[in-house]
PDB file of C-alpha atoms in Angstrom:
ATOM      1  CA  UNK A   1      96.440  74.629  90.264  1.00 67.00           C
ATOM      2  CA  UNK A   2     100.094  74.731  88.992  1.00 78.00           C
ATOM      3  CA  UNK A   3     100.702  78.320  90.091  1.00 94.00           C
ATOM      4  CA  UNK A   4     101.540  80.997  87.470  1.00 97.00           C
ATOM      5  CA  UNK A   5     103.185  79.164  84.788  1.00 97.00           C
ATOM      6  CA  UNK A   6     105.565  80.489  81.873  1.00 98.00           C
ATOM      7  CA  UNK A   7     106.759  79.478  78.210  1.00 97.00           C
ATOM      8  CA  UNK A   8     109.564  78.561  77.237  1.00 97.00           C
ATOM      9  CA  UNK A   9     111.749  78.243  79.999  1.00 97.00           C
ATOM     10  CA  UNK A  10     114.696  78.990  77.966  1.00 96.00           C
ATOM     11  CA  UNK A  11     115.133  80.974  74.722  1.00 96.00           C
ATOM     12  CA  UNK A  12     118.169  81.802  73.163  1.00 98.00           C
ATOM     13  CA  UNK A  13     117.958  84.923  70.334  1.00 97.00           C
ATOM     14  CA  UNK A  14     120.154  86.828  68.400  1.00 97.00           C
ATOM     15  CA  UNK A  15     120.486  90.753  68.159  1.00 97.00           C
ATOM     16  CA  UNK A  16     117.796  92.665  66.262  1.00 97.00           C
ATOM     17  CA  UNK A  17     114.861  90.089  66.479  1.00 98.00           C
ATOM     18  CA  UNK A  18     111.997  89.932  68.077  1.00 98.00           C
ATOM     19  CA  UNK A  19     110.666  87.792  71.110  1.00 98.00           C
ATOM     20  CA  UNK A  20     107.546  87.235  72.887  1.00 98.00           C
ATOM     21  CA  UNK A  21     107.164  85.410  76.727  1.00 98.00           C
ATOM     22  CA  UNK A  22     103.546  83.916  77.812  1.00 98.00           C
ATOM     23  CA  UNK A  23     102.398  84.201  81.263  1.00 98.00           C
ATOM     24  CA  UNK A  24      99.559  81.920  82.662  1.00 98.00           C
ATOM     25  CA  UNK A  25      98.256  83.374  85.963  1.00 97.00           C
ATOM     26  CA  UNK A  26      96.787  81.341  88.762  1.00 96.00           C
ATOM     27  CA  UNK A  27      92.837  80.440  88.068  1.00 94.00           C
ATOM     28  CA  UNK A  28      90.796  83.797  89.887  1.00 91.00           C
ATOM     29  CA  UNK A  29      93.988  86.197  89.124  1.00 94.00           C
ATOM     30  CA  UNK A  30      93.266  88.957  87.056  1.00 93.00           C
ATOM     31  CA  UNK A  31      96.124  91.034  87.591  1.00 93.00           C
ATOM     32  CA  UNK A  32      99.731  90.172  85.752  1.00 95.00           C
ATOM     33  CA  UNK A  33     103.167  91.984  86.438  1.00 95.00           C
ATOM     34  CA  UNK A  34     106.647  91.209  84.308  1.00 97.00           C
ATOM     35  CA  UNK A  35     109.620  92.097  85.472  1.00 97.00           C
ATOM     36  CA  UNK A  36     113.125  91.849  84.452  1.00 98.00           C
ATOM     37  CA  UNK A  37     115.737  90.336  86.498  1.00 96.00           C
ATOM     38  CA  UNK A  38     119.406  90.683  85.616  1.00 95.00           C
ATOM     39  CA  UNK A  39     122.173  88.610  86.892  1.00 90.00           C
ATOM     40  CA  UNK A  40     123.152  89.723  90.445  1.00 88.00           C
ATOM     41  CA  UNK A  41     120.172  92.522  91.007  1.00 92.00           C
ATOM     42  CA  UNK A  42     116.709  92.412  92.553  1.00 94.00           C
ATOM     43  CA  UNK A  43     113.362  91.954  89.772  1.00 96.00           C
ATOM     44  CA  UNK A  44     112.973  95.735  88.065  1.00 95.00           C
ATOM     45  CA  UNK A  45     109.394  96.099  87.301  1.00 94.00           C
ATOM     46  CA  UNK A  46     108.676  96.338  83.448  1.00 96.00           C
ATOM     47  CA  UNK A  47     104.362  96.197  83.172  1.00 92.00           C
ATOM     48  CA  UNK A  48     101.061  95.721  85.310  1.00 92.00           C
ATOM     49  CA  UNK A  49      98.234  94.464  83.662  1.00 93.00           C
ATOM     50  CA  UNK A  50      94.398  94.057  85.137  1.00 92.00           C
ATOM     51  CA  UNK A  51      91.545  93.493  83.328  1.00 90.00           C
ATOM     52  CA  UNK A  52      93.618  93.941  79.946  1.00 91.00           C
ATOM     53  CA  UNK A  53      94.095  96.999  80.612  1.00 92.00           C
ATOM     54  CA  UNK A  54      97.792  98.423  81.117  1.00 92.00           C
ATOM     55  CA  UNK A  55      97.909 100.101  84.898  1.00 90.00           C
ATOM     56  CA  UNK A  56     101.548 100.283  85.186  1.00 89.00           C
ATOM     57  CA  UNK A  57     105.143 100.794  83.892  1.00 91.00           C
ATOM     58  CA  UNK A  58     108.312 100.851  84.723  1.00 92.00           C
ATOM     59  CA  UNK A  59     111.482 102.815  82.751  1.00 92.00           C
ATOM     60  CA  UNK A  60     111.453 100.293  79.760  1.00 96.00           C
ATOM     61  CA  UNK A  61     111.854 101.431  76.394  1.00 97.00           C
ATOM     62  CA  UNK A  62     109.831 101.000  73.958  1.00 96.00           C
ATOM     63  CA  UNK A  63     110.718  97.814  72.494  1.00 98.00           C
ATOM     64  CA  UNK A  64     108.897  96.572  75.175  1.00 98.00           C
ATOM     65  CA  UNK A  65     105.325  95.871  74.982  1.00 97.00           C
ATOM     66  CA  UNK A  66     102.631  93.737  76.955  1.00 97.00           C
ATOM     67  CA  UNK A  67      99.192  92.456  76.847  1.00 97.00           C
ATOM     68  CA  UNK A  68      96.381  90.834  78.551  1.00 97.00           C
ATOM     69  CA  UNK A  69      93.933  88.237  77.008  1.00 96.00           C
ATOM     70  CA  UNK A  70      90.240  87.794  78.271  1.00 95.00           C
ATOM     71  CA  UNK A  71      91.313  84.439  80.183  1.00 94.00           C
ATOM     72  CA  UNK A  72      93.887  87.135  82.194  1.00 96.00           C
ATOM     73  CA  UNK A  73      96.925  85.492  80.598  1.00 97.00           C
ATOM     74  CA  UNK A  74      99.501  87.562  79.151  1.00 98.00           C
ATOM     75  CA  UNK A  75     102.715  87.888  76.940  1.00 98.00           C
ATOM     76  CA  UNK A  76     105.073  89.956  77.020  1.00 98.00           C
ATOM     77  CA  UNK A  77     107.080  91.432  73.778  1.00 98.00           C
ATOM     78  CA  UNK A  78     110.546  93.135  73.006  1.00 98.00           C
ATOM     79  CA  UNK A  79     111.772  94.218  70.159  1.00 97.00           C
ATOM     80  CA  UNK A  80     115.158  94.678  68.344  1.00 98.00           C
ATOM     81  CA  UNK A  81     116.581  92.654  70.820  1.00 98.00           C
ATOM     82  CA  UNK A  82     119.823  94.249  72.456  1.00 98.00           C
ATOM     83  CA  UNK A  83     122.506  91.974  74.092  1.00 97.00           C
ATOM     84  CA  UNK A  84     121.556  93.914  77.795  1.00 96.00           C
ATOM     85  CA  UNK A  85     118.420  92.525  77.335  1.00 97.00           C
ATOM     86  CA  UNK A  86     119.792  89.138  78.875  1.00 97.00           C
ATOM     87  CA  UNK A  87     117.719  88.422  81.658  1.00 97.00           C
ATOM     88  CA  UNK A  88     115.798  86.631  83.123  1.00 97.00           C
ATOM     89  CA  UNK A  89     112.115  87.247  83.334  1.00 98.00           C
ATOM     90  CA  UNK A  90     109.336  86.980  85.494  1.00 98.00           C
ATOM     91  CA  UNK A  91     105.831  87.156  85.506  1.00 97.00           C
ATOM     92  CA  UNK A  92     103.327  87.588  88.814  1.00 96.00           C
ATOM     93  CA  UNK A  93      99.557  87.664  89.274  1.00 95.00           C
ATOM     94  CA  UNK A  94      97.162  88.881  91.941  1.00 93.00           C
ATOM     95  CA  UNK A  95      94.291  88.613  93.072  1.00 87.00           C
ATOM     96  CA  UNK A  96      93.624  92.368  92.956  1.00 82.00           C
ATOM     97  CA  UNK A  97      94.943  95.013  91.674  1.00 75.00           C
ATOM     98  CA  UNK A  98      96.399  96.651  94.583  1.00 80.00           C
ATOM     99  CA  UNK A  99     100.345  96.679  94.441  1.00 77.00           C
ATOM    100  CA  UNK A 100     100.109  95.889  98.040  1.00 81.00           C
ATOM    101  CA  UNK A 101      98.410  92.661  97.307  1.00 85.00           C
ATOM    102  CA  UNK A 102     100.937  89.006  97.533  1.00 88.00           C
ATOM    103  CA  UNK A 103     102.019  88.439  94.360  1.00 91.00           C
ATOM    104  CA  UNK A 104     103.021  84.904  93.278  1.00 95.00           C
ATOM    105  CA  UNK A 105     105.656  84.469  90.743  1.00 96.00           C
ATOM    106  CA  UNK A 106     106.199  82.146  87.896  1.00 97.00           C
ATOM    107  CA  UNK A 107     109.623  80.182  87.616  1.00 96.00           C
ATOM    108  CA  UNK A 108     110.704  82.401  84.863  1.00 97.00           C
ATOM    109  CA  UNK A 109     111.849  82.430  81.139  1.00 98.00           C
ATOM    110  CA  UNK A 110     116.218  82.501  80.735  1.00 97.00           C
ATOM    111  CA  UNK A 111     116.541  85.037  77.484  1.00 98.00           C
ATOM    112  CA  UNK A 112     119.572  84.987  76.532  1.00 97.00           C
ATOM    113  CA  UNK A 113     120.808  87.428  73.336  1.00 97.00           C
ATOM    114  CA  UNK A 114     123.868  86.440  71.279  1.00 96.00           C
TER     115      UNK A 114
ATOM    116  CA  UNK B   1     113.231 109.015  94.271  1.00 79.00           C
ATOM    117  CA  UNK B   2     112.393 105.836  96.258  1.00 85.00           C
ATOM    118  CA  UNK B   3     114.772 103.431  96.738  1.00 91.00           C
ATOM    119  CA  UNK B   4     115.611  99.614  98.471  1.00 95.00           C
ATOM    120  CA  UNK B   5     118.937  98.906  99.550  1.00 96.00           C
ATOM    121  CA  UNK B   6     120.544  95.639 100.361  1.00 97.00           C
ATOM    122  CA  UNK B   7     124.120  96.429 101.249  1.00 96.00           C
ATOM    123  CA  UNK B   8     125.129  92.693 102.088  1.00 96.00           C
ATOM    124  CA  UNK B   9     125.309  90.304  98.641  1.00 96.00           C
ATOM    125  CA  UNK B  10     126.341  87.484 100.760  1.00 97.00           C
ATOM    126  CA  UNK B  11     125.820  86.409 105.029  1.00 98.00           C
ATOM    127  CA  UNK B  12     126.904  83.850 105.998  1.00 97.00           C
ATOM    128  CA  UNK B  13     126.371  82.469 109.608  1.00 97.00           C
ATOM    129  CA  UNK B  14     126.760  79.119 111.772  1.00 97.00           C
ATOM    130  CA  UNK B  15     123.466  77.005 112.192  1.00 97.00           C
ATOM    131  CA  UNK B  16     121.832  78.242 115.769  1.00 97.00           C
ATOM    132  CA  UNK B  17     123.331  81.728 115.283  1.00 97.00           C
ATOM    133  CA  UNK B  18     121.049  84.733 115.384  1.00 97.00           C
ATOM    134  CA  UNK B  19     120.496  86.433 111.546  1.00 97.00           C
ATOM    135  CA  UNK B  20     120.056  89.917 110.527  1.00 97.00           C
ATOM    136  CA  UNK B  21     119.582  90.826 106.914  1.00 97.00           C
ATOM    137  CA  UNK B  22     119.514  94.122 106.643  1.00 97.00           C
ATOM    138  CA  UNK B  23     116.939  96.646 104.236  1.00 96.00           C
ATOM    139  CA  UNK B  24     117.089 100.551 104.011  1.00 95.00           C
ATOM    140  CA  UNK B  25     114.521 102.700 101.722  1.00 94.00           C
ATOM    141  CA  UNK B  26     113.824 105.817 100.982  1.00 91.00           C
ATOM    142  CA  UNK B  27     110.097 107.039 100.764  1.00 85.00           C
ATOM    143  CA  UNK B  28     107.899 109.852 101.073  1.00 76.00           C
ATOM    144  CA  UNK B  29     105.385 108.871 103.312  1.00 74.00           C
ATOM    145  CA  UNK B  30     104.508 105.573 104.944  1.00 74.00           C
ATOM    146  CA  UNK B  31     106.165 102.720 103.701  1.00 82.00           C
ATOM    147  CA  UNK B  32     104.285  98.924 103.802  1.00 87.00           C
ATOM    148  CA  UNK B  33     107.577  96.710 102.732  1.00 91.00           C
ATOM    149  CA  UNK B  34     107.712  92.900 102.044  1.00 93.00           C
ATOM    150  CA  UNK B  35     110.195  90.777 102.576  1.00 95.00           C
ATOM    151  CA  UNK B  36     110.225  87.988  99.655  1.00 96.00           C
ATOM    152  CA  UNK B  37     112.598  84.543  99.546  1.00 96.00           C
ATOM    153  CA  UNK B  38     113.347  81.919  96.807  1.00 95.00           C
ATOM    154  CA  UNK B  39     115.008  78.979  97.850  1.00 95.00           C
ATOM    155  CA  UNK B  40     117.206  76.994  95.972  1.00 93.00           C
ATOM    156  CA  UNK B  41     114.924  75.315  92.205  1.00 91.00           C
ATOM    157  CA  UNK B  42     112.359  77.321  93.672  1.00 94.00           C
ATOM    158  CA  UNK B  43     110.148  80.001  93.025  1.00 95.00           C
ATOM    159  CA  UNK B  44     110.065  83.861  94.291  1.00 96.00           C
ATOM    160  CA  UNK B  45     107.561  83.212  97.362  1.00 95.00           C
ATOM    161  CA  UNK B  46     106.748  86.087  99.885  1.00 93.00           C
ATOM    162  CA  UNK B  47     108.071  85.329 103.613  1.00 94.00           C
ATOM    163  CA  UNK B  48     106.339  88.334 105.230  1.00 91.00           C
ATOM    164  CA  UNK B  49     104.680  92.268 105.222  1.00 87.00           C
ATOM    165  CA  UNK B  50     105.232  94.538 107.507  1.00 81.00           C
ATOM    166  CA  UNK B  51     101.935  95.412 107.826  1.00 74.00           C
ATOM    167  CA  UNK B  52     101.026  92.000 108.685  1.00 74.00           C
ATOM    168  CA  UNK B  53     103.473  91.894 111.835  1.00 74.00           C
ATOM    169  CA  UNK B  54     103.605  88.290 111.937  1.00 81.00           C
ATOM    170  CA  UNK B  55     106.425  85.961 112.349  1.00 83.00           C
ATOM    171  CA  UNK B  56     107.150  83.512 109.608  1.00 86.00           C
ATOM    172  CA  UNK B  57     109.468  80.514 110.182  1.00 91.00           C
ATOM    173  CA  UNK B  58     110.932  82.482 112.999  1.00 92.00           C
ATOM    174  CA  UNK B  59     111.588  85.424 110.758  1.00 94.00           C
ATOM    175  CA  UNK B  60     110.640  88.578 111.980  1.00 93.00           C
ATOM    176  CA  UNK B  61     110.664  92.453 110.782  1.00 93.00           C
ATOM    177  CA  UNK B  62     110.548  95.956 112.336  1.00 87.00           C
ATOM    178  CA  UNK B  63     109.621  98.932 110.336  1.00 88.00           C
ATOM    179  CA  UNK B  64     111.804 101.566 112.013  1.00 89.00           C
ATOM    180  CA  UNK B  65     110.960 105.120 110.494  1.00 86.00           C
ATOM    181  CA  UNK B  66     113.692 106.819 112.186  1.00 89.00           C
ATOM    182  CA  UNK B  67     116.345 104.881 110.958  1.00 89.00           C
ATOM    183  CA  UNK B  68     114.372 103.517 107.638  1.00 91.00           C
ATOM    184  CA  UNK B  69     114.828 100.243 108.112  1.00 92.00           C
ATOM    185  CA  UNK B  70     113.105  97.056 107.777  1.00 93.00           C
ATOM    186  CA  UNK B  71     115.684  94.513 108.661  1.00 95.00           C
ATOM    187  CA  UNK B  72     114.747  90.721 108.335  1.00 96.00           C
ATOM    188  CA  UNK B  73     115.880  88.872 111.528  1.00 95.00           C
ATOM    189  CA  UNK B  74     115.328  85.249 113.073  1.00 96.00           C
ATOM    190  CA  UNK B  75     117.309  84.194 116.705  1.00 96.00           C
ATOM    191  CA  UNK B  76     118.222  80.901 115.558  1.00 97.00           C
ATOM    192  CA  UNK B  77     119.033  80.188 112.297  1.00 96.00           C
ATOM    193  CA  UNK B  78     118.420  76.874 110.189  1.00 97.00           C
ATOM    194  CA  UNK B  79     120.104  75.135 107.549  1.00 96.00           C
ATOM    195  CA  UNK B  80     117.005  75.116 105.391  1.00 96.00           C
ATOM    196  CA  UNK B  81     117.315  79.478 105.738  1.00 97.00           C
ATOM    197  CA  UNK B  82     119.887  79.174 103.159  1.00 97.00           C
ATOM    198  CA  UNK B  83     117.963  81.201 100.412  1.00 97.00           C
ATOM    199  CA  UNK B  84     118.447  84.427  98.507  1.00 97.00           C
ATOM    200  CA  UNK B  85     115.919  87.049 100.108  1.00 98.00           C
ATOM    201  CA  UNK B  86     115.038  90.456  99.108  1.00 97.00           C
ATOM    202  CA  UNK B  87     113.433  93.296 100.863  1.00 96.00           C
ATOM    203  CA  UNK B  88     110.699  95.268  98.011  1.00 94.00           C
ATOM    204  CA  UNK B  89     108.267  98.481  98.676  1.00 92.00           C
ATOM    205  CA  UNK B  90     105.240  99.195  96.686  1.00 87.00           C
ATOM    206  CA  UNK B  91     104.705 102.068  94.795  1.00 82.00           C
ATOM    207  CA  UNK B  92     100.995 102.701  94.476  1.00 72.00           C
ATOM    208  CA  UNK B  93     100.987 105.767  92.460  1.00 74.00           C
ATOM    209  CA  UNK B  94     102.147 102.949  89.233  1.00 65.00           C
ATOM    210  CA  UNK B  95     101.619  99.905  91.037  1.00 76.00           C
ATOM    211  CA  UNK B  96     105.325  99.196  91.060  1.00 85.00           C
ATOM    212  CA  UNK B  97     107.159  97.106  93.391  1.00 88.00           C
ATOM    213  CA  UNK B  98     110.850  98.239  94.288  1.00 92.00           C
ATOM    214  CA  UNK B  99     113.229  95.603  94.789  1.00 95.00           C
ATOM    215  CA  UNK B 100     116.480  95.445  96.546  1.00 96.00           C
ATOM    216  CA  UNK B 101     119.314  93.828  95.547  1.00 96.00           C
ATOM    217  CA  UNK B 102     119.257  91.047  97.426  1.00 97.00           C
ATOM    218  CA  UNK B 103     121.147  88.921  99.958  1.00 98.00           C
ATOM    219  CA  UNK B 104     122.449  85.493  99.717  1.00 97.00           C
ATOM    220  CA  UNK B 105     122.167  83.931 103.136  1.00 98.00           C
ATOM    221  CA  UNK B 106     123.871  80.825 103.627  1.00 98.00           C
ATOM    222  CA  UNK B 107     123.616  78.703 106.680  1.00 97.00           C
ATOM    223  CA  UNK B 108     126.649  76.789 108.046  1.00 96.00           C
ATOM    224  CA  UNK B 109     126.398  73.571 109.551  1.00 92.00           C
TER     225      UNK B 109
END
């Protein structure tokens, strides 16, 4: 297994589009988390998703928006991209849905907003 | 509101020195807290849970209520500790977890 993987690794956008991140979980995980990771600060926690069904948020607005497929992978979409939006972001599954359960991150996509 | 602070960005200590990185919260109730690491080209990997009480590569944390703390320490440090490590707390009621900061802890040789 190659872990939780993510795509792209990079993406560069301008102001005012749109973007969507993928998130492949580790084979048996059904639960995915995002979070957003700004330059300098810890990971702040955007969605939880478990059985395609949303069971957290964080303070996002929202331009941000999230789902879960039926093979438990999951993408991850903002809107009218702002230039704070600049981050880099993460993606974790578990294998339950307890928040208190490991969860093992992906290597990230770079946004960057121009 | 609950909260993890980090107040060191940067430690930096001599190779066979002892480490402390240091984690306060703030929480209603009983905290669980993690301590997570991501070496260099690496991924965000967890080192160890409180509730777990274990020692990881010679890391080890106390969960002390009165001060809330959870501070990350090892007796010896390695070169290979050289990582960026942050303390997080889990927020059942929306299956959140709380991140610090961060430190960067570099090892010198």
């Amino acid at each position: 297994d190659a872990g939780v993987t993510q795509s792209p690794t990079h993406l560069i956008k301008t102001r005012g589009q749109q973007v969507t991140l993928r998130c492949s979980p580790i084979s048996g995980h059904k639960s995915v988390s995002w979070y957003q990771q700004v330059l300098g600060q810890g990971p702040q926690f955007i969605f939880q998703y478990y059985e395609k069904e949303e069971r957290g948020r964080g303070n996002f607005p929202d331009r941000f928006s999230a789902r879960q497929f039926p093979n438990y992978s999951s993408e991850l979409n903002v809107n009218a991209l702002l230039l704070g939006d600049s981050a880099l972001y993460l993606c974790a599954s578990s294998g339950g849905t307890s928040v208190y359960n490991e969860q093992f991150f992906g290597p990230g996509t770079r946004l960057t907003v121009l | 509101a609950q909260r993890v602070t980090q107040p060191e960005k940067l430690l930096s200590v001599f190779k066979g020195a002892p480490v402390e990185l240091k984690c306060n919260y703030s929480y209603s109730g009983s905290p669980e807290l993690f301590w997570y690491v991501q070496y260099s080209r690496q991924r965000l990997q967890l080192l160890l849970r409180h509730i777990s009480r274990e020692s990881i590569k010679g890391f080890t944390a106390d969960l002390n209520k009165g001060e809330t703390s959870f501070h990350l320490k090892k007796p010896f440090a390695q070169e290979e500790d050289s990582a960026m490590y942050y303390c997080a707390l889990p927020r059942a009621s929306n299956y959140q977890l709380i991140w610090g900061a961060g430190t960067k802890l570099i090892i010198k040789p």
